[in-house]
PDB file of C-alpha atoms in Angstrom:
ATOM      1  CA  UNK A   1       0.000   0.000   0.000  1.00  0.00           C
ATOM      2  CA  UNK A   2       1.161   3.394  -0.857  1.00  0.00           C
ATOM      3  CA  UNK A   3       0.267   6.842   0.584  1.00  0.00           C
ATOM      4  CA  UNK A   4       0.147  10.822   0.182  1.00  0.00           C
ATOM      5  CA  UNK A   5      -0.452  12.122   2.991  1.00  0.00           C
ATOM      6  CA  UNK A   6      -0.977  11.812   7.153  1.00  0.00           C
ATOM      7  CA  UNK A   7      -3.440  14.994   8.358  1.00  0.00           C
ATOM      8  CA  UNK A   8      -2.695  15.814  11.909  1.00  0.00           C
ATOM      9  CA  UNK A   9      -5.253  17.838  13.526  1.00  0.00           C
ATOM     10  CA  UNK A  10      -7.838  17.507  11.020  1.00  0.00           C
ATOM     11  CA  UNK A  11     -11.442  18.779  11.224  1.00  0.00           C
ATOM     12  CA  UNK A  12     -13.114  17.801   7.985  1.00  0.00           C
ATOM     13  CA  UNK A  13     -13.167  14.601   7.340  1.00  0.00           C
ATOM     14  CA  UNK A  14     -15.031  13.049  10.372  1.00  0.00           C
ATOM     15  CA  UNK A  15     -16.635  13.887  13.412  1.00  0.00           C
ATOM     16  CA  UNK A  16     -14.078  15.229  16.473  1.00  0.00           C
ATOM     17  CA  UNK A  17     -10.165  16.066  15.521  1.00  0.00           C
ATOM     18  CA  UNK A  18      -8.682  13.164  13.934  1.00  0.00           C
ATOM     19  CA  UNK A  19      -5.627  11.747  11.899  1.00  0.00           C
ATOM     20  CA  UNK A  20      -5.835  11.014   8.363  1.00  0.00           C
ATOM     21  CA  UNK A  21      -4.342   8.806   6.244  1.00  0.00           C
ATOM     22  CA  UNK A  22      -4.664   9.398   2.301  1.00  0.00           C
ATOM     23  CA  UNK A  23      -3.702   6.134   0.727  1.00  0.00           C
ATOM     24  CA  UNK A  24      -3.273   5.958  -3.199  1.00  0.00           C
ATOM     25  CA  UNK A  25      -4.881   4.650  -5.806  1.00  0.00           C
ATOM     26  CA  UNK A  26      -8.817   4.620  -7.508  1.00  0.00           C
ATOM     27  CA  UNK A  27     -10.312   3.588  -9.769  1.00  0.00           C
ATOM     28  CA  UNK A  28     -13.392   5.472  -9.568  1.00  0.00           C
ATOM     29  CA  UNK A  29     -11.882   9.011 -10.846  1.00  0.00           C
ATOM     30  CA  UNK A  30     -14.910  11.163 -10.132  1.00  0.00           C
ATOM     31  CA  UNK A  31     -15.431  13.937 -12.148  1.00  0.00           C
ATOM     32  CA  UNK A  32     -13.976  17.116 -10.417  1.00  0.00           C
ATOM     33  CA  UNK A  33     -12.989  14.906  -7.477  1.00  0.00           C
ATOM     34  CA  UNK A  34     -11.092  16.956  -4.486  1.00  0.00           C
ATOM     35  CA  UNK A  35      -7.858  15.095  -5.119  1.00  0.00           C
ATOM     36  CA  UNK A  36      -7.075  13.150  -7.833  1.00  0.00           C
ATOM     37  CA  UNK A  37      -3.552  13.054  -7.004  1.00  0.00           C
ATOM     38  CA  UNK A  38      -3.975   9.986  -5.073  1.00  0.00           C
ATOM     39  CA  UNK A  39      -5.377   8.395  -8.338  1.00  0.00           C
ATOM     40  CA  UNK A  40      -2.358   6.226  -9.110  1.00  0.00           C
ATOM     41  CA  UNK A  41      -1.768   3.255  -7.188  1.00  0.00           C
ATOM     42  CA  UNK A  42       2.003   3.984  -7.466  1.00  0.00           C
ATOM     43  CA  UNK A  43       2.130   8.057  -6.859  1.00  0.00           C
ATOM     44  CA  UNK A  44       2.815   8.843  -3.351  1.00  0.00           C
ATOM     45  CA  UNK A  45       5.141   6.844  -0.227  1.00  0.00           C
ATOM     46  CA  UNK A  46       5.477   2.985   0.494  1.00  0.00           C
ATOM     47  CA  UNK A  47       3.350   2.489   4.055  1.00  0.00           C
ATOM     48  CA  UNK A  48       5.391   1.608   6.340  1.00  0.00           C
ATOM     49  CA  UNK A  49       6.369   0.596   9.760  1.00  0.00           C
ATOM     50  CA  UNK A  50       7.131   4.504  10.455  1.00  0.00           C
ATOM     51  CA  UNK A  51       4.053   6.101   9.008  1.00  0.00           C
ATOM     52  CA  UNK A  52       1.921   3.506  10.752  1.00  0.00           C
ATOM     53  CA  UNK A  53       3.743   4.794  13.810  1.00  0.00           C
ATOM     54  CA  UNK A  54       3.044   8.132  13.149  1.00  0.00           C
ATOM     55  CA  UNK A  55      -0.591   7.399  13.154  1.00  0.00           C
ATOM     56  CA  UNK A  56       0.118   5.597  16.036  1.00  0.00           C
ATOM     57  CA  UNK A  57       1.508   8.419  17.686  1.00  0.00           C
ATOM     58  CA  UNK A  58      -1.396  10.941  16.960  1.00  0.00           C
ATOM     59  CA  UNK A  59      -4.113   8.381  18.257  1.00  0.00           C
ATOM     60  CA  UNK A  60      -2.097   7.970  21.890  1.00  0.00           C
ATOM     61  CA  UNK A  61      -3.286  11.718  21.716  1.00  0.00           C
ATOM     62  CA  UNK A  62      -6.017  12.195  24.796  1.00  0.00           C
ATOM     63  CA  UNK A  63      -7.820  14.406  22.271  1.00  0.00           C
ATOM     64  CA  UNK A  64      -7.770  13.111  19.359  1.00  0.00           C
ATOM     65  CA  UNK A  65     -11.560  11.158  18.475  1.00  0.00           C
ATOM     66  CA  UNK A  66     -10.401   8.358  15.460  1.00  0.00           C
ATOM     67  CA  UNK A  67      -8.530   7.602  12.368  1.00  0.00           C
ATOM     68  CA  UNK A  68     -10.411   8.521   9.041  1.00  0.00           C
ATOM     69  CA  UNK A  69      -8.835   6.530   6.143  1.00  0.00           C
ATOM     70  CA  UNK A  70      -9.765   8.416   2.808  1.00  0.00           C
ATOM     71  CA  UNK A  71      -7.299   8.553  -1.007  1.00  0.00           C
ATOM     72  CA  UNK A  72      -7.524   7.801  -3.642  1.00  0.00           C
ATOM     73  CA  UNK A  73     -10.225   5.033  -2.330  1.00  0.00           C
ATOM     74  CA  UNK A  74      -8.921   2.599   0.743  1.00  0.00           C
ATOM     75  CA  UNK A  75     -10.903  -0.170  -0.631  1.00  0.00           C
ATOM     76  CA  UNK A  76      -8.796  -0.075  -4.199  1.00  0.00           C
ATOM     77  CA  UNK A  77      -8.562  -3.606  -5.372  1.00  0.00           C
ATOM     78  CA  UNK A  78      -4.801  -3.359  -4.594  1.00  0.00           C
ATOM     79  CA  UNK A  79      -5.328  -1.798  -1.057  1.00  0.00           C
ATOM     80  CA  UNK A  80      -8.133  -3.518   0.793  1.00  0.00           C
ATOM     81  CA  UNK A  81      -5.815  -6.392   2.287  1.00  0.00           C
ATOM     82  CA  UNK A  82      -3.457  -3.381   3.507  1.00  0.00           C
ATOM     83  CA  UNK A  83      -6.334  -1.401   5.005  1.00  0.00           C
ATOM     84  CA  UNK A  84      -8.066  -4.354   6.523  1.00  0.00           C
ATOM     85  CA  UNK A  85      -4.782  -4.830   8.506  1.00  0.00           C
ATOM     86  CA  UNK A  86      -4.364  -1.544   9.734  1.00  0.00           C
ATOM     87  CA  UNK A  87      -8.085  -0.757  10.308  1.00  0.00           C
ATOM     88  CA  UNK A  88      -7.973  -4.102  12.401  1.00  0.00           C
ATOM     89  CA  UNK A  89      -4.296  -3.171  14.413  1.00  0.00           C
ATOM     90  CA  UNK A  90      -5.996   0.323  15.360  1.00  0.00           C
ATOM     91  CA  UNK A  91      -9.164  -0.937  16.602  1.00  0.00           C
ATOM     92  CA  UNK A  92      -7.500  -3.582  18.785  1.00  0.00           C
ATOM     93  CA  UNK A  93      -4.927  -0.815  19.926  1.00  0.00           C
ATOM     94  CA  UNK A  94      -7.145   2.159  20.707  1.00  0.00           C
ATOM     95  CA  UNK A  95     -10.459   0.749  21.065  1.00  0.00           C
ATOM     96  CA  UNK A  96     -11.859   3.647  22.012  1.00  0.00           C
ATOM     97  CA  UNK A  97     -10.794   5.911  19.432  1.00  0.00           C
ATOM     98  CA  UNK A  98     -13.307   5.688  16.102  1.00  0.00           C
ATOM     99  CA  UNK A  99     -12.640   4.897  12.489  1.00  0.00           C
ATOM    100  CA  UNK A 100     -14.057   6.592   9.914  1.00  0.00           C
ATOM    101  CA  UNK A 101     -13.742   5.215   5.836  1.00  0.00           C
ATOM    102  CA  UNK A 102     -14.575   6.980   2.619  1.00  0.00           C
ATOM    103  CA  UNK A 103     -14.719   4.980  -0.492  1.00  0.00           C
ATOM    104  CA  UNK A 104     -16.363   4.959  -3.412  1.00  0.00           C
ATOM    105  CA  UNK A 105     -18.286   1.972  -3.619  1.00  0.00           C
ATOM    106  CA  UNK A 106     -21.182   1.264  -2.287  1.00  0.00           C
ATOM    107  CA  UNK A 107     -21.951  -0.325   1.744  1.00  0.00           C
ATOM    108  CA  UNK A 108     -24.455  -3.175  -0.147  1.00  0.00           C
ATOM    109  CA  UNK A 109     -20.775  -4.394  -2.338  1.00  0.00           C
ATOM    110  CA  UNK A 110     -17.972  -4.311   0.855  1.00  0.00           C
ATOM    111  CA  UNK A 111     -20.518  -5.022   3.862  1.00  0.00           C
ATOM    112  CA  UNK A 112     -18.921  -8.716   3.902  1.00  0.00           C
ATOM    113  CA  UNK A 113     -15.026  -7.645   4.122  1.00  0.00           C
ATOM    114  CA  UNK A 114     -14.459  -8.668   7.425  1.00  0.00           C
ATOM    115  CA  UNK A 115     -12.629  -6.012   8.749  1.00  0.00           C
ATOM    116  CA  UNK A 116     -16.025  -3.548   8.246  1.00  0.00           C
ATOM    117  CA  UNK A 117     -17.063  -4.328  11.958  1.00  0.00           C
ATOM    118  CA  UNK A 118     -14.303  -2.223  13.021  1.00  0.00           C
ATOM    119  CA  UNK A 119     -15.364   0.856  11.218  1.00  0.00           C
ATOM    120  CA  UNK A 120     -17.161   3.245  13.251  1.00  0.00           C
ATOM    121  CA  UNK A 121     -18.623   5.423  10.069  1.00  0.00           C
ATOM    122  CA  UNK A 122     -18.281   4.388   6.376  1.00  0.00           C
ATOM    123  CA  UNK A 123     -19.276   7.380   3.706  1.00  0.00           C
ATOM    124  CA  UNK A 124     -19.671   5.069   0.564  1.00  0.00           C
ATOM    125  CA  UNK A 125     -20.230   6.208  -2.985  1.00  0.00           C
ATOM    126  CA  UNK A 126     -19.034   8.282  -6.043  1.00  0.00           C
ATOM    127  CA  UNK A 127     -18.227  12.018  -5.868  1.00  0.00           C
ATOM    128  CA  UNK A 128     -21.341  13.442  -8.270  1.00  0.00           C
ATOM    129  CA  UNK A 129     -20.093  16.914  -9.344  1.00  0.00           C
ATOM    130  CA  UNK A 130     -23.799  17.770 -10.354  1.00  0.00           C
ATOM    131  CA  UNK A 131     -24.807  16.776  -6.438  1.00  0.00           C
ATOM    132  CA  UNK A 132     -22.126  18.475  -4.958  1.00  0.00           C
ATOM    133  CA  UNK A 133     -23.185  20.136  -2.272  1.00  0.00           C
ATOM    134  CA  UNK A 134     -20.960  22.653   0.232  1.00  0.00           C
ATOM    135  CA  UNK A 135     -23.471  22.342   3.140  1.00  0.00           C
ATOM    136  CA  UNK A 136     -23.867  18.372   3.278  1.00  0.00           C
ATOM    137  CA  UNK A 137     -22.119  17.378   5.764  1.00  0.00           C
ATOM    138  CA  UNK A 138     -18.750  14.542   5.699  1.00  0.00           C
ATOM    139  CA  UNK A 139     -19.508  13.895   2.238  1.00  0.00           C
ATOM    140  CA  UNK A 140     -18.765  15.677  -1.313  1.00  0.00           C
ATOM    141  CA  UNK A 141     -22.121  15.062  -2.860  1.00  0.00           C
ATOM    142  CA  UNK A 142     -25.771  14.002  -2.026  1.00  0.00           C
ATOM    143  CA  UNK A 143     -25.740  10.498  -3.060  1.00  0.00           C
ATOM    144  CA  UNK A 144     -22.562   9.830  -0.906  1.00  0.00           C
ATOM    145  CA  UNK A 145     -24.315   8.175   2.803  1.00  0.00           C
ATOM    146  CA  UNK A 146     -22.529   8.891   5.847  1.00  0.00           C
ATOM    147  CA  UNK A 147     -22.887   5.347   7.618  1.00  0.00           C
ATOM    148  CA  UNK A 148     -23.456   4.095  10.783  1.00  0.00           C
ATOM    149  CA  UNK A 149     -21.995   0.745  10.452  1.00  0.00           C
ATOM    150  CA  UNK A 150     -21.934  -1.113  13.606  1.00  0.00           C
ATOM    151  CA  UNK A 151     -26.072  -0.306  14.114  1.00  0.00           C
ATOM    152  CA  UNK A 152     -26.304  -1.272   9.870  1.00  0.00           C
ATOM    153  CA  UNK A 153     -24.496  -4.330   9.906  1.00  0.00           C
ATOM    154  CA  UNK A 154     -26.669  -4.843  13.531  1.00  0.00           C
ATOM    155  CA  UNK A 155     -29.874  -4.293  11.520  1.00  0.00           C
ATOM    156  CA  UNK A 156     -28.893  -5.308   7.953  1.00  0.00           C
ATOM    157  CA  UNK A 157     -30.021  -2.217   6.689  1.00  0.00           C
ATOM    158  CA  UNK A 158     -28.390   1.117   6.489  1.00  0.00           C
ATOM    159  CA  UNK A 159     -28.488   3.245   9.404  1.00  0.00           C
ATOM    160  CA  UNK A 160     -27.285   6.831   8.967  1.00  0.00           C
ATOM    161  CA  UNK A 161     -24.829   8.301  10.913  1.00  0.00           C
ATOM    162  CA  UNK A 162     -26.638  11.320  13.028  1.00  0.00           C
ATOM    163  CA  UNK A 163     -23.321  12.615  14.751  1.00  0.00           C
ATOM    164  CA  UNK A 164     -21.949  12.696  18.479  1.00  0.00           C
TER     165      UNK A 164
END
């Protein structure tokens, strides 16, 4: 797995000040999409056992709520082992802190990777530049859901997140 970018101190991309990792590679390429320099599946750093660390570092932070893992797409055919790993090593670590995962397929496709019970919020779907919408909040555009996973997979339907 490869990587742009670690956010410290980040605001935007889930609920409560979090650390983000922006891994690379997707295969969606949205029209107008925020940051398609984490297209390629080869752009960006090799993951390792120092960036994971970093993260690591950030969530022993009293104050900071989670991990959001966002690209590129996590769930890229060639990333999805990688993430699973880490998503699984966090949760077991800091089980307290919550893990948030944008990708661009949909909740109905991935809801039987196994490592999905450990994700607190999942915001699933394609950026749509003609349902962009400034005001909606954790997600680009209107069709995007913001998830609550644990109470969806609970239910097996999808439960929105409402926020904490």
């Amino acid at each position: 797995m490869r990587y742009h970018n670690i956010t410290k101190d980040d605001m935007l991309n889930g609920s409560g000040l979090r650390v983000v990792l922006w891994v690379s590679g997707c295969t969606h390429h949205c029209d107008e999409c925020h940051n398609p320099i984490t297209w390629d599946i080869d752009g960006g750093l090799p993951f390792d056992e120092a960036a994971k660390e970093e993260i690591f570092t950030e969530l022993r932070k009293d104050y900071v709520s989670g991990l959001t893992l966002s690209g590129g797409d996590p769930l890229h055919p060639l990333n999805f082992k990688d993430v699973g790993k880490l998503i699984t090593e966090v949760k077991k670590l800091f089980p307290t802190k919550n893990i948030w995962l944008y990708t661009g397929f949909l909740f109905e496709d991935i809801q039987n990777m196994p490592f999905l019970k450990y994700v607190d919020v999942l915001v699933d779907g394609p950026f749509v530049k003609e349902l962009k919408d400034e005001k909606y909040p954790w997600a680009g555009s209107t069709n995007q859901r913001v998830i609550d996973v644990p109470k969806s997979l609970a239910r097996q339907e999808i439960v929105l997140y409402k926020g904490k």
